[in-house]
PDB file of C-alpha atoms in Angstrom:
ATOM      1  CA  UNK A 931      29.797 -55.168  78.791  1.00 66.00           C
ATOM      2  CA  UNK A 932      28.588 -52.081  80.578  1.00 84.00           C
ATOM      3  CA  UNK A 933      27.220 -50.499  77.395  1.00 89.00           C
ATOM      4  CA  UNK A 934      25.388 -53.708  76.515  1.00 90.00           C
ATOM      5  CA  UNK A 935      23.632 -53.744  79.885  1.00 89.00           C
ATOM      6  CA  UNK A 936      22.566 -50.116  79.447  1.00 90.00           C
ATOM      7  CA  UNK A 937      21.246 -50.864  75.953  1.00 90.00           C
ATOM      8  CA  UNK A 938      19.282 -53.924  77.138  1.00 90.00           C
ATOM      9  CA  UNK A 939      17.772 -51.937  80.020  1.00 90.00           C
ATOM     10  CA  UNK A 940      16.853 -49.070  77.689  1.00 89.00           C
ATOM     11  CA  UNK A 941      15.158 -51.414  75.258  1.00 89.00           C
ATOM     12  CA  UNK A 942      13.296 -53.287  78.005  1.00 89.00           C
ATOM     13  CA  UNK A 943      12.210 -50.317  80.095  1.00 91.00           C
ATOM     14  CA  UNK A 944      11.802 -47.590  77.452  1.00 91.00           C
ATOM     15  CA  UNK A 945      11.478 -49.105  73.990  1.00 91.00           C
ATOM     16  CA  UNK A 946       9.189 -52.024  74.721  1.00 92.00           C
ATOM     17  CA  UNK A 947       6.635 -50.045  76.786  1.00 93.00           C
ATOM     18  CA  UNK A 948       6.678 -47.287  74.160  1.00 94.00           C
ATOM     19  CA  UNK A 949       5.866 -49.765  71.370  1.00 94.00           C
ATOM     20  CA  UNK A 950       3.111 -51.407  73.434  1.00 95.00           C
ATOM     21  CA  UNK A 951       1.531 -48.078  74.419  1.00 94.00           C
ATOM     22  CA  UNK A 952       1.804 -46.837  70.835  1.00 94.00           C
ATOM     23  CA  UNK A 953      -0.207 -49.758  69.480  1.00 94.00           C
ATOM     24  CA  UNK A 954      -2.722 -49.590  72.334  1.00 94.00           C
ATOM     25  CA  UNK A 955      -3.335 -45.940  71.439  1.00 93.00           C
ATOM     26  CA  UNK A 956      -3.733 -46.829  67.744  1.00 92.00           C
ATOM     27  CA  UNK A 957      -6.159 -49.615  68.671  1.00 91.00           C
ATOM     28  CA  UNK A 958      -8.286 -47.251  70.764  1.00 90.00           C
ATOM     29  CA  UNK A 959      -8.361 -44.653  67.969  1.00 90.00           C
ATOM     30  CA  UNK A 960      -9.528 -47.195  65.402  1.00 87.00           C
ATOM     31  CA  UNK A 961     -13.069 -46.576  64.161  1.00 87.00           C
ATOM     32  CA  UNK A 962     -15.684 -48.636  65.944  1.00 86.00           C
ATOM     33  CA  UNK A 963     -19.177 -49.625  64.964  1.00 87.00           C
ATOM     34  CA  UNK A 964     -21.751 -47.594  66.861  1.00 90.00           C
ATOM     35  CA  UNK A 965     -24.852 -49.025  68.478  1.00 92.00           C
ATOM     36  CA  UNK A 966     -26.957 -47.349  65.802  1.00 94.00           C
ATOM     37  CA  UNK A 967     -24.854 -48.941  63.044  1.00 93.00           C
ATOM     38  CA  UNK A 968     -25.132 -52.332  64.726  1.00 94.00           C
ATOM     39  CA  UNK A 969     -28.909 -51.952  65.024  1.00 96.00           C
ATOM     40  CA  UNK A 970     -29.140 -50.966  61.360  1.00 96.00           C
ATOM     41  CA  UNK A 971     -27.059 -53.982  60.315  1.00 95.00           C
ATOM     42  CA  UNK A 972     -29.304 -56.281  62.363  1.00 96.00           C
ATOM     43  CA  UNK A 973     -32.406 -54.790  60.737  1.00 97.00           C
ATOM     44  CA  UNK A 974     -30.903 -55.175  57.263  1.00 97.00           C
ATOM     45  CA  UNK A 975     -29.968 -58.798  57.966  1.00 97.00           C
ATOM     46  CA  UNK A 976     -33.489 -59.555  59.191  1.00 97.00           C
ATOM     47  CA  UNK A 977     -34.951 -57.860  56.114  1.00 97.00           C
ATOM     48  CA  UNK A 978     -32.660 -59.829  53.803  1.00 97.00           C
ATOM     49  CA  UNK A 979     -33.666 -63.065  55.522  1.00 96.00           C
ATOM     50  CA  UNK A 980     -37.386 -62.250  55.156  1.00 97.00           C
ATOM     51  CA  UNK A 981     -36.974 -61.264  51.508  1.00 96.00           C
ATOM     52  CA  UNK A 982     -35.064 -64.445  50.751  1.00 95.00           C
ATOM     53  CA  UNK A 983     -37.770 -66.515  52.438  1.00 95.00           C
ATOM     54  CA  UNK A 984     -40.368 -64.770  50.287  1.00 95.00           C
ATOM     55  CA  UNK A 985     -38.409 -65.419  47.103  1.00 93.00           C
ATOM     56  CA  UNK A 986     -38.008 -69.074  48.054  1.00 91.00           C
ATOM     57  CA  UNK A 987     -41.763 -69.331  48.704  1.00 92.00           C
ATOM     58  CA  UNK A 988     -42.584 -67.768  45.348  1.00 91.00           C
ATOM     59  CA  UNK A 989     -40.136 -70.113  43.613  1.00 89.00           C
ATOM     60  CA  UNK A 990     -41.731 -73.141  45.279  1.00 89.00           C
ATOM     61  CA  UNK A 991     -45.206 -71.978  44.206  1.00 90.00           C
ATOM     62  CA  UNK A 992     -44.072 -71.393  40.620  1.00 90.00           C
ATOM     63  CA  UNK A 993     -42.231 -74.731  40.537  1.00 87.00           C
ATOM     64  CA  UNK A 994     -45.382 -76.507  41.766  1.00 88.00           C
ATOM     65  CA  UNK A 995     -47.485 -74.874  39.019  1.00 89.00           C
ATOM     66  CA  UNK A 996     -44.944 -75.311  36.240  1.00 88.00           C
ATOM     67  CA  UNK A 997     -42.654 -78.375  36.521  1.00 81.00           C
ATOM     68  CA  UNK A 998     -40.393 -77.152  33.681  1.00 84.00           C
ATOM     69  CA  UNK A 999     -39.511 -73.925  35.512  1.00 78.00           C
ATOM     70  CA  UNK A1000     -36.176 -73.843  37.320  1.00 77.00           C
ATOM     71  CA  UNK A1001     -35.358 -71.364  40.113  1.00 69.00           C
ATOM     72  CA  UNK A1002     -32.774 -68.689  39.374  1.00 66.00           C
ATOM     73  CA  UNK A1003     -30.862 -68.504  42.664  1.00 56.00           C
ATOM     74  CA  UNK A1004     -28.122 -70.908  41.598  1.00 48.00           C
ATOM     75  CA  UNK A1005     -26.762 -73.939  43.383  1.00 41.00           C
ATOM     76  CA  UNK A1006     -25.056 -72.150  46.263  1.00 46.00           C
ATOM     77  CA  UNK A1007     -26.877 -72.180  49.558  1.00 53.00           C
ATOM     78  CA  UNK A1008     -27.328 -68.935  51.410  1.00 52.00           C
ATOM     79  CA  UNK A1009     -26.287 -68.626  55.068  1.00 51.00           C
ATOM     80  CA  UNK A1010     -29.690 -67.009  55.703  1.00 49.00           C
ATOM     81  CA  UNK A1011     -31.751 -70.049  54.771  1.00 50.00           C
ATOM     82  CA  UNK A1012     -33.649 -71.576  57.625  1.00 50.00           C
ATOM     83  CA  UNK A1013     -33.094 -75.217  58.566  1.00 48.00           C
ATOM     84  CA  UNK A1014     -36.123 -76.524  56.658  1.00 46.00           C
ATOM     85  CA  UNK A1015     -34.990 -74.785  53.469  1.00 47.00           C
ATOM     86  CA  UNK A1016     -31.257 -75.483  53.601  1.00 46.00           C
ATOM     87  CA  UNK A1017     -31.554 -79.128  52.551  1.00 45.00           C
ATOM     88  CA  UNK A1018     -33.364 -78.225  49.322  1.00 45.00           C
ATOM     89  CA  UNK A1019     -31.011 -77.809  46.358  1.00 46.00           C
ATOM     90  CA  UNK A1020     -31.741 -75.323  43.632  1.00 44.00           C
ATOM     91  CA  UNK A1021     -30.663 -76.112  40.088  1.00 44.00           C
ATOM     92  CA  UNK A1022     -30.074 -73.346  37.618  1.00 40.00           C
ATOM     93  CA  UNK A1023     -31.118 -73.992  34.049  1.00 43.00           C
ATOM     94  CA  UNK A1024     -30.384 -70.967  31.897  1.00 40.00           C
ATOM     95  CA  UNK A1025     -31.111 -72.779  28.611  1.00 42.00           C
ATOM     96  CA  UNK A1026     -34.837 -73.093  29.274  1.00 41.00           C
ATOM     97  CA  UNK A1027     -37.079 -70.055  29.083  1.00 39.00           C
ATOM     98  CA  UNK A1028     -40.793 -69.890  29.876  1.00 37.00           C
TER      99      UNK A1028
END
């Protein structure tokens, strides 16, 4: 009984804090994204959004001039599409060539 109490106390007061502090140290040493990296990611996301808007505009212009032309972006909707573009579906027709 006495040895069990010593073991329980050792686990609670030595083992458990050691495990918790070990993982806290590992968490703090984990690589983090820097402010510069975050700024670069934001710029790249904004650029991707602008480029996608441009491609969508060009596809709408081409589709208006040539009704047989089908856009090549596929049927999946991008998370970058703005609200007025997200309800428009794009069909892919790879059999037709212009």
